[in-house]
PDB file of C-alpha atoms in Angstrom:
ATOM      1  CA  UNK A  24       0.000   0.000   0.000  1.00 66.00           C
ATOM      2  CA  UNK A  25       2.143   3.097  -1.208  1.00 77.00           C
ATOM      3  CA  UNK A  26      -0.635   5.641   0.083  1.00 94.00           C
ATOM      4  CA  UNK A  27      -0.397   8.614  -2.666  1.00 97.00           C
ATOM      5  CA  UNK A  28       2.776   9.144  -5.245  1.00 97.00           C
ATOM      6  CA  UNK A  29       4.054  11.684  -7.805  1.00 97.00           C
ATOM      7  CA  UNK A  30       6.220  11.814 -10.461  1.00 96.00           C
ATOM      8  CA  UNK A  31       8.658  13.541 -11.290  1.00 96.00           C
ATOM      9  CA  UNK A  32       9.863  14.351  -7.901  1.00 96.00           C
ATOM     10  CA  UNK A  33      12.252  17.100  -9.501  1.00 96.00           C
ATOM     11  CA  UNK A  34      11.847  19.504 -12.370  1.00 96.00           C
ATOM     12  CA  UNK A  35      13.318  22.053 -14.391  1.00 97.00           C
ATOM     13  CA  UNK A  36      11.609  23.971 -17.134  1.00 96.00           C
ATOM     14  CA  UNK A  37      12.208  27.057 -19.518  1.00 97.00           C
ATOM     15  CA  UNK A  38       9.646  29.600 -19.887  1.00 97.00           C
ATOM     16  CA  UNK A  39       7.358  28.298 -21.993  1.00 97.00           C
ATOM     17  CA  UNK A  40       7.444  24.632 -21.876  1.00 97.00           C
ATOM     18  CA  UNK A  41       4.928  21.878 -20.525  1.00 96.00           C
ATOM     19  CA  UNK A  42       4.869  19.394 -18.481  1.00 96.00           C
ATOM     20  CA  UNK A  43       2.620  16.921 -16.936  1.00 97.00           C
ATOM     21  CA  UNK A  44       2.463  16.110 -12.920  1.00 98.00           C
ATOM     22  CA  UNK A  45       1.549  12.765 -12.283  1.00 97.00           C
ATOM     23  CA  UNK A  46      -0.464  11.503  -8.663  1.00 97.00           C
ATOM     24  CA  UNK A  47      -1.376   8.539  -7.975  1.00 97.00           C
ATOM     25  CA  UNK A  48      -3.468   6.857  -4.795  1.00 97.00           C
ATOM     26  CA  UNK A  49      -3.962   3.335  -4.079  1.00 95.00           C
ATOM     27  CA  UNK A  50      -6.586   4.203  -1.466  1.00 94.00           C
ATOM     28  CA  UNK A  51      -9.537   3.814  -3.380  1.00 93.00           C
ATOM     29  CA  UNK A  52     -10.604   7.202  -2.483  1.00 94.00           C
ATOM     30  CA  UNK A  53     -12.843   9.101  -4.419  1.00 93.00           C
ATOM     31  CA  UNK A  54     -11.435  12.259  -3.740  1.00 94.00           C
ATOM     32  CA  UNK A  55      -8.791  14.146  -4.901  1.00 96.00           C
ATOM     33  CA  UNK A  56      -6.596  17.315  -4.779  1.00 97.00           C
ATOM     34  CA  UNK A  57      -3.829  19.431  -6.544  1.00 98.00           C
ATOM     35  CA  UNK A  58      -1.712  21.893  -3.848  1.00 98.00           C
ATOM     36  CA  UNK A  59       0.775  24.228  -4.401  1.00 97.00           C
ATOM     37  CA  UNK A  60       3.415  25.310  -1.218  1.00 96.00           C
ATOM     38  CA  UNK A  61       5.260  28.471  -1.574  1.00 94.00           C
ATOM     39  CA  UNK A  62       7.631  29.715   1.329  1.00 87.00           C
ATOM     40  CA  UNK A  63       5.046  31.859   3.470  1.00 82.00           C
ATOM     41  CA  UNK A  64       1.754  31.270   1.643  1.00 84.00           C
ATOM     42  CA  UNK A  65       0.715  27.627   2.991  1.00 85.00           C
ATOM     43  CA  UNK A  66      -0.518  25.769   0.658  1.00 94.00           C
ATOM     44  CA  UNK A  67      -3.145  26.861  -2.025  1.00 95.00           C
ATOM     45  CA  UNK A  68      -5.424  24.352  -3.889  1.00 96.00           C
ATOM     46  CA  UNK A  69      -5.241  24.558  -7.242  1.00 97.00           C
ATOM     47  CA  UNK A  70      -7.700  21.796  -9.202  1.00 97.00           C
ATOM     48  CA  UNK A  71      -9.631  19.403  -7.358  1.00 96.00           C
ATOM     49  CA  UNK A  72     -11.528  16.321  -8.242  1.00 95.00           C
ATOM     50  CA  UNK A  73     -14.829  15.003  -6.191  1.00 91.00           C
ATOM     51  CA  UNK A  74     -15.407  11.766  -7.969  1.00 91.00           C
ATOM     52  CA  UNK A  75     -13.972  10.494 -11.255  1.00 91.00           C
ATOM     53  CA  UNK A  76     -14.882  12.492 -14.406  1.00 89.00           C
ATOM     54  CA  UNK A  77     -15.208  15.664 -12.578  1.00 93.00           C
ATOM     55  CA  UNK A  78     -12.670  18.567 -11.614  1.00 96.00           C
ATOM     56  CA  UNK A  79     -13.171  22.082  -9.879  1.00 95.00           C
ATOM     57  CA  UNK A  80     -11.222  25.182  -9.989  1.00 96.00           C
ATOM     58  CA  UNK A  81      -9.649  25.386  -6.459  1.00 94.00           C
ATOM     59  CA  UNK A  82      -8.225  28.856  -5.395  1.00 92.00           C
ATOM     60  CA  UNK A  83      -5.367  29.600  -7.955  1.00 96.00           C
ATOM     61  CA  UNK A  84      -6.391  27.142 -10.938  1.00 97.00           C
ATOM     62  CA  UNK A  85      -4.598  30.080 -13.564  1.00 96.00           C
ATOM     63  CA  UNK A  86      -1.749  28.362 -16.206  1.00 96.00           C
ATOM     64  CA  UNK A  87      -3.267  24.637 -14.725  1.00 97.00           C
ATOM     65  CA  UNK A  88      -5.216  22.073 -16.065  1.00 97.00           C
ATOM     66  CA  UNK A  89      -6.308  18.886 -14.992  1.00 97.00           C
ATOM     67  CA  UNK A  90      -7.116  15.521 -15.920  1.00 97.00           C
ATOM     68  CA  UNK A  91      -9.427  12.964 -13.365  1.00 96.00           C
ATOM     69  CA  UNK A  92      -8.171   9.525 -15.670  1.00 86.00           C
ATOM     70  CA  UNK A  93      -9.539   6.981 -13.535  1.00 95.00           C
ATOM     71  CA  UNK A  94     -10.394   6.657  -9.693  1.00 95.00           C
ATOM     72  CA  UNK A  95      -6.467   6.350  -9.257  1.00 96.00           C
ATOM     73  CA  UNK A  96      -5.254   8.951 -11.216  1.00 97.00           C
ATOM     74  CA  UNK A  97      -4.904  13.239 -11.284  1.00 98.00           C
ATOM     75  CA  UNK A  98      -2.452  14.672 -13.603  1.00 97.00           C
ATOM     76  CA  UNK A  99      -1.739  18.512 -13.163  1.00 98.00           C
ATOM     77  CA  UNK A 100      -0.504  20.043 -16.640  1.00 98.00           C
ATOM     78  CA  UNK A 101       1.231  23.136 -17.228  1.00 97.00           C
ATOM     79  CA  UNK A 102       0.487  24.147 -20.469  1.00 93.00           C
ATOM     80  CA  UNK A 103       3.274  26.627 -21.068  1.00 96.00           C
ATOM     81  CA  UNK A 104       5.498  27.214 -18.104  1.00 96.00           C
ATOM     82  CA  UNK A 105       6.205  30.326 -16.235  1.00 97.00           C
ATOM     83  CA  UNK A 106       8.662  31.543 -13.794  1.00 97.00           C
ATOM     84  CA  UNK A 107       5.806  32.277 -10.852  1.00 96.00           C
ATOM     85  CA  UNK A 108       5.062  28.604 -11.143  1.00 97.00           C
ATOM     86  CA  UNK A 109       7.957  27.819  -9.488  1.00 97.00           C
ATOM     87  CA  UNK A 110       6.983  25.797  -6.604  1.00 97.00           C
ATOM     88  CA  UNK A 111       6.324  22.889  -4.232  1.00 97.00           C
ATOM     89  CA  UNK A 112       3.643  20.702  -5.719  1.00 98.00           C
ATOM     90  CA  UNK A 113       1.444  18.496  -3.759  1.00 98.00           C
ATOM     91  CA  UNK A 114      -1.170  15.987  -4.290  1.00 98.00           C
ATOM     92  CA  UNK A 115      -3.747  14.736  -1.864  1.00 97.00           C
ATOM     93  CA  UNK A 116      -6.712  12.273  -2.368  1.00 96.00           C
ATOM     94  CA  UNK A 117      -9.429  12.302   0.560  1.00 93.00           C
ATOM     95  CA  UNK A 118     -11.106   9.025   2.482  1.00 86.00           C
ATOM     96  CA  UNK A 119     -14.370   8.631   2.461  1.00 80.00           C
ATOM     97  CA  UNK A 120     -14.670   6.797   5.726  1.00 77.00           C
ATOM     98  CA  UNK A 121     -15.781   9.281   8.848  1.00 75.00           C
ATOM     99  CA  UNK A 122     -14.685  12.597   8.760  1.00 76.00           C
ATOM    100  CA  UNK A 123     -12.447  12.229   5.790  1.00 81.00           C
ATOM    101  CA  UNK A 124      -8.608  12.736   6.335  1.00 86.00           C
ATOM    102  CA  UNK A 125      -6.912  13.549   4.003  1.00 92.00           C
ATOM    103  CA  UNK A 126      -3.309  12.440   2.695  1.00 95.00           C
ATOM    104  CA  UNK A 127      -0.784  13.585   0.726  1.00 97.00           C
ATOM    105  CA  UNK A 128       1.579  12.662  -2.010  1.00 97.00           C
ATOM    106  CA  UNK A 129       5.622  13.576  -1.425  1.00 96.00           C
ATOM    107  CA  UNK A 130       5.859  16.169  -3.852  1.00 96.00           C
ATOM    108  CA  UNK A 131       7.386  17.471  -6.910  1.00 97.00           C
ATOM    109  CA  UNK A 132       9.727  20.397  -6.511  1.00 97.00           C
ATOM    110  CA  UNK A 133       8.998  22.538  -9.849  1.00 97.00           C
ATOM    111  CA  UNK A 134      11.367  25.671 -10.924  1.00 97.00           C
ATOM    112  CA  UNK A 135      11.123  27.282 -14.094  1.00 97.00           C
ATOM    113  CA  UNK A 136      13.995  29.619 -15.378  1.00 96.00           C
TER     114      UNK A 136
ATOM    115  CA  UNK B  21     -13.936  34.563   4.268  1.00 81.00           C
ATOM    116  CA  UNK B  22     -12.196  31.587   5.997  1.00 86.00           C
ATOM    117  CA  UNK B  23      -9.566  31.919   7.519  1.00 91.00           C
ATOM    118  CA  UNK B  24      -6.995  30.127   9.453  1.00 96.00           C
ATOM    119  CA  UNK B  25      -4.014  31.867  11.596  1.00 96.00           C
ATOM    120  CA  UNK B  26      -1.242  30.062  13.024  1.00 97.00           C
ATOM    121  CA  UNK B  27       1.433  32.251  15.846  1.00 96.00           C
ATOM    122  CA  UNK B  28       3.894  32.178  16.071  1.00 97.00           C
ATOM    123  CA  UNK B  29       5.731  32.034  12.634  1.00 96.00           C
ATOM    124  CA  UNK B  30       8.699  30.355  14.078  1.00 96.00           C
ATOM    125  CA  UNK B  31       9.898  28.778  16.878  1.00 97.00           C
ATOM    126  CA  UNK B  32      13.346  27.975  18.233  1.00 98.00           C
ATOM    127  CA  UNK B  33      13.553  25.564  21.503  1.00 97.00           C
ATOM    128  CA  UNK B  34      15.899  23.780  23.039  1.00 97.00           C
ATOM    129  CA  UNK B  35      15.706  19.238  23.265  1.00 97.00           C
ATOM    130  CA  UNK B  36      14.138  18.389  25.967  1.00 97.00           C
ATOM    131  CA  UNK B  37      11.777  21.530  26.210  1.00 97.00           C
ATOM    132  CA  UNK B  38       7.793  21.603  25.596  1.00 98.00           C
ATOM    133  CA  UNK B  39       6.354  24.267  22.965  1.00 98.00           C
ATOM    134  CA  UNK B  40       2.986  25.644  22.294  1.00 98.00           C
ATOM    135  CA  UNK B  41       1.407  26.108  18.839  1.00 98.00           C
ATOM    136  CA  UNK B  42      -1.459  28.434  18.590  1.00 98.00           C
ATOM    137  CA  UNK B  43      -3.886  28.420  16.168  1.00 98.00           C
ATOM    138  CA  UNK B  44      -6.792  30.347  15.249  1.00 97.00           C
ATOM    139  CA  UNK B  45      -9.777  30.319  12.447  1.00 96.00           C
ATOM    140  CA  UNK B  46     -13.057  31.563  11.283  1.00 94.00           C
ATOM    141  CA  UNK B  47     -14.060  28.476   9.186  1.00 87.00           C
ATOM    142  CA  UNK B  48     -18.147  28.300   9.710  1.00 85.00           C
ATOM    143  CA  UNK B  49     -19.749  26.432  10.116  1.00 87.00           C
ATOM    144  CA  UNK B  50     -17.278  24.007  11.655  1.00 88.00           C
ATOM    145  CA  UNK B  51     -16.424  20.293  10.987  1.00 89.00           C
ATOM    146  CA  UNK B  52     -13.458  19.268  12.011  1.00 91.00           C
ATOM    147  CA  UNK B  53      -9.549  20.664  13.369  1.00 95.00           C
ATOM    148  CA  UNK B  54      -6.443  18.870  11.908  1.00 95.00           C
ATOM    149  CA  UNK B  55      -2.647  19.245  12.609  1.00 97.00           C
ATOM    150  CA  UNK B  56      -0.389  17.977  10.208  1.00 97.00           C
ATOM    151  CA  UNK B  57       3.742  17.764  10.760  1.00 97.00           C
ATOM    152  CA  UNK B  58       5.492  18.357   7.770  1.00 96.00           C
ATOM    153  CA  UNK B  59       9.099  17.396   7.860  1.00 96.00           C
ATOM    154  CA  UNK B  60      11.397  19.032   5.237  1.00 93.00           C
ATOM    155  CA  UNK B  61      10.953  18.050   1.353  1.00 91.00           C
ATOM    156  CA  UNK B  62       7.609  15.638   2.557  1.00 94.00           C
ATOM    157  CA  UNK B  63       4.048  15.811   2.557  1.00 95.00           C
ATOM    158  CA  UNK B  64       2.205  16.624   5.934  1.00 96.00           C
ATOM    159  CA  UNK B  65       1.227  13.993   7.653  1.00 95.00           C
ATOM    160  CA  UNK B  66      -1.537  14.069   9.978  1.00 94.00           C
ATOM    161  CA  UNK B  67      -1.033  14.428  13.542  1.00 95.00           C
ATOM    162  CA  UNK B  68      -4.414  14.714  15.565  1.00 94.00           C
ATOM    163  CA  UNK B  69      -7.811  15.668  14.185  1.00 92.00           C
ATOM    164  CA  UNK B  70     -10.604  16.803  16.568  1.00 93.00           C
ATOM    165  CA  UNK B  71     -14.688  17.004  15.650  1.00 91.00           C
ATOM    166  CA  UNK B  72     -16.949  19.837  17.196  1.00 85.00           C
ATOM    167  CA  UNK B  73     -17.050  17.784  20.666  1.00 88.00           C
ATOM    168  CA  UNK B  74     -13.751  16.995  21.132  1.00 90.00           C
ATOM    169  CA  UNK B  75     -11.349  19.099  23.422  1.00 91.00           C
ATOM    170  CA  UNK B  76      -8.209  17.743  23.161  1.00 95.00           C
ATOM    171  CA  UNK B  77      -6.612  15.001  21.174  1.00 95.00           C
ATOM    172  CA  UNK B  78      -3.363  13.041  22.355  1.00 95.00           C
ATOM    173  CA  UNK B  79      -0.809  11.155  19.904  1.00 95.00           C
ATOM    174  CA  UNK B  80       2.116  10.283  21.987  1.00 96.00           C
ATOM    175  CA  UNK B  81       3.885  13.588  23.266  1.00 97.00           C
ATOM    176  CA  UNK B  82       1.344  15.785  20.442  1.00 97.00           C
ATOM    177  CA  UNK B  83      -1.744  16.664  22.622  1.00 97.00           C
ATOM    178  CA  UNK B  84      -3.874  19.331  21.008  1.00 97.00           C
ATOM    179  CA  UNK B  85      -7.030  21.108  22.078  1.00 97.00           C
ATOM    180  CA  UNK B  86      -9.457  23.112  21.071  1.00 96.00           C
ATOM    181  CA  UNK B  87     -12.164  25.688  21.904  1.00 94.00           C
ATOM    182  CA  UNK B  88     -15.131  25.310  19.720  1.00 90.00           C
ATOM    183  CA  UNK B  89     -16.994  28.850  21.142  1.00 91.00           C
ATOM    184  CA  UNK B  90     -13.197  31.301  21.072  1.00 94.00           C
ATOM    185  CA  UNK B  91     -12.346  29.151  17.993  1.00 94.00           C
ATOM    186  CA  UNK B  92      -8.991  28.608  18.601  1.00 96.00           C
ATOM    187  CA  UNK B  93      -6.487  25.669  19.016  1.00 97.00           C
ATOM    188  CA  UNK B  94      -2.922  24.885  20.830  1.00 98.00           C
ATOM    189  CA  UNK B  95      -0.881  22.041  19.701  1.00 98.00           C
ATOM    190  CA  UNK B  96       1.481  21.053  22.398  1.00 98.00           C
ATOM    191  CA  UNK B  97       4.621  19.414  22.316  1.00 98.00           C
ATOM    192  CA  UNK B  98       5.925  17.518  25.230  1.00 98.00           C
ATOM    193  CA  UNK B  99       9.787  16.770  25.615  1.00 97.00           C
ATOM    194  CA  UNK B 100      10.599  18.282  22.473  1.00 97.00           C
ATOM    195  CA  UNK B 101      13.227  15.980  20.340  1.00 97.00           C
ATOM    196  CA  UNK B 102      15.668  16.787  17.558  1.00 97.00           C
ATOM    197  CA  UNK B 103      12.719  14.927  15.298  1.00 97.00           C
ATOM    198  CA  UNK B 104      10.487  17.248  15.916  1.00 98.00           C
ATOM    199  CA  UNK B 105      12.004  19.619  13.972  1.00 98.00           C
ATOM    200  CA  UNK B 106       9.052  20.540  10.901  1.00 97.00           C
ATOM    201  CA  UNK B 107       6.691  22.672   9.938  1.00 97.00           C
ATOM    202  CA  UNK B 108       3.119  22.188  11.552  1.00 98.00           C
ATOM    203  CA  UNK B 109       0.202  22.918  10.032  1.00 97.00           C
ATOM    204  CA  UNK B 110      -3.041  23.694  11.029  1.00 97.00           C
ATOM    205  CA  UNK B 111      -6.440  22.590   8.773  1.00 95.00           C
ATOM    206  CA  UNK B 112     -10.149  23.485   9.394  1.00 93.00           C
ATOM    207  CA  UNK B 113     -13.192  22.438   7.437  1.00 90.00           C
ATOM    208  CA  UNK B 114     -16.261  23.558   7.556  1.00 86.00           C
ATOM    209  CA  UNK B 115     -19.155  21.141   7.182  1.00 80.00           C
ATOM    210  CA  UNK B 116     -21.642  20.872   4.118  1.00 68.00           C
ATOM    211  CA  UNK B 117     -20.378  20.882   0.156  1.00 65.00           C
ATOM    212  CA  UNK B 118     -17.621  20.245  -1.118  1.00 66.00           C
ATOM    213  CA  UNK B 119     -14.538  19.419   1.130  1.00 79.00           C
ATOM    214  CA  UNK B 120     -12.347  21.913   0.617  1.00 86.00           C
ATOM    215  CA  UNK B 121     -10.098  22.853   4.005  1.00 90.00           C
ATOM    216  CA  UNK B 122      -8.793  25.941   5.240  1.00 92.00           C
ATOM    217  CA  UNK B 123      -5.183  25.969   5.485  1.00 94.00           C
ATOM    218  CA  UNK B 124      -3.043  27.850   7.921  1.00 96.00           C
ATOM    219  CA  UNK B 125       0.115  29.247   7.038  1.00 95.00           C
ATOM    220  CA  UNK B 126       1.999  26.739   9.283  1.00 96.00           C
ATOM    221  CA  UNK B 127       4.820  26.919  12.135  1.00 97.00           C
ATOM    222  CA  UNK B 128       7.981  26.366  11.321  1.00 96.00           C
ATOM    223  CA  UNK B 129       9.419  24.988  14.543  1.00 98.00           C
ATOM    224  CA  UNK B 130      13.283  24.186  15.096  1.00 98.00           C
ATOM    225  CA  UNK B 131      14.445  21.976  17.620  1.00 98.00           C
ATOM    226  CA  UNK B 132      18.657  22.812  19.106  1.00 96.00           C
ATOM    227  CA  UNK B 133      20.527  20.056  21.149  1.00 95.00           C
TER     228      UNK B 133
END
């Protein structure tokens, strides 16, 4: 039981460039969540994902999309990569069980130069 | 708006020593109170997570409480140890809708030998 992963776990991108974030839970949770952590802001959602086949802007969604692929899966893209998106990327999926913890992946540091 | 506030910013203590954490929030209406550690270049884990009727929450030398009608809660740390070392974060959700927590800005708490 791995919990939640990501890949890459590093990145480095010009301006300009995409990439794809990759999350993964083996929970079986229908839940699920893209974060970003910057030092001194906390972290900020960005895309979330209630049940599979449907996402929701979270608080700074701008530059993101997202893809809900299966029950397991929520890929963060960045369509063309900019220098403010330099950051600490988290994902989280929820439980549905009680009062619904949730838990979260290790991370991908991003920079773009 | 909600809103969560964690003091202080930072913390310095010496091994052995016990620290307070304060938190406070304006998350309505209320579900649920969660403190996460995050250790350096991780994901927070969860520490202790209290509902409306719970005052206080142990997990070994983590006990946190909380005050439902001044809205705030204290995350104390017994016997400090080098591993202690983090950032801890504080999450409130409100119940109803979609689950989407408040996040605090988080402590960032350093623990000298």
């Amino acid at each position: 039981n791995a919990g939640v992963t990501q890949t890459p776990k590093f990145q480095v991108l010009k301006t300009g460039q995409s990439m794809t974030l990759q999350c993964a839970q083996d929970m079986n949770h229908n839940s699920m969540y893209w974060y970003r952590q910057d030092p001194g802001m906390g972290l900020r959602l960005i895309y979330y994902s209630a049940s599979e086949g449907t996402t929701d802007k979270g608080e700074v969604p701008n530059g993101y999309n997202v893809s809900r692929l299966n029950k397991r899966e929520f890929s963060l893209r960045l369509e063309s990569a900019a220098p403010s998106q330099t950051s600490v990327y988290f994902c989280a999926s929820r439980s549905d069980r009680g009062i619904g913890e949730q838990f979260f992946g290790p991370g991908t540091r991003l920079t773009v130069l | 708006k909600n809103q969560v506030e964690q003091s202080p910013q930072s913390l310095i203590i010496l091994e052995g020593k016990n620290c307070t954490l304060q938190c406070n929030y304006t998350v309505s209406p209320f579900s649920n109170l969660r403190w996460y550690k995050q250790d350096t270049g991780r994901g927070p884990v969860s520490l202790t997570i209290m509902t409306f009727s719970e005052n206080t929450k142990s997990n070994g030398r983590y006990t946190a409480t909380l005050d439902a009608d001044t809205k705030q809660s204290s995350l104390h740390i017994t016997a400090s140890q080098l591993s202690d070392s983090a950032s801890y974060i504080c999450v409130v959700s409100s119940s109803g809708g979609s689950y989407i927590p408040t996040f605090g800005r988080g402590t960032s708490l350093i623990v000298h030998p």
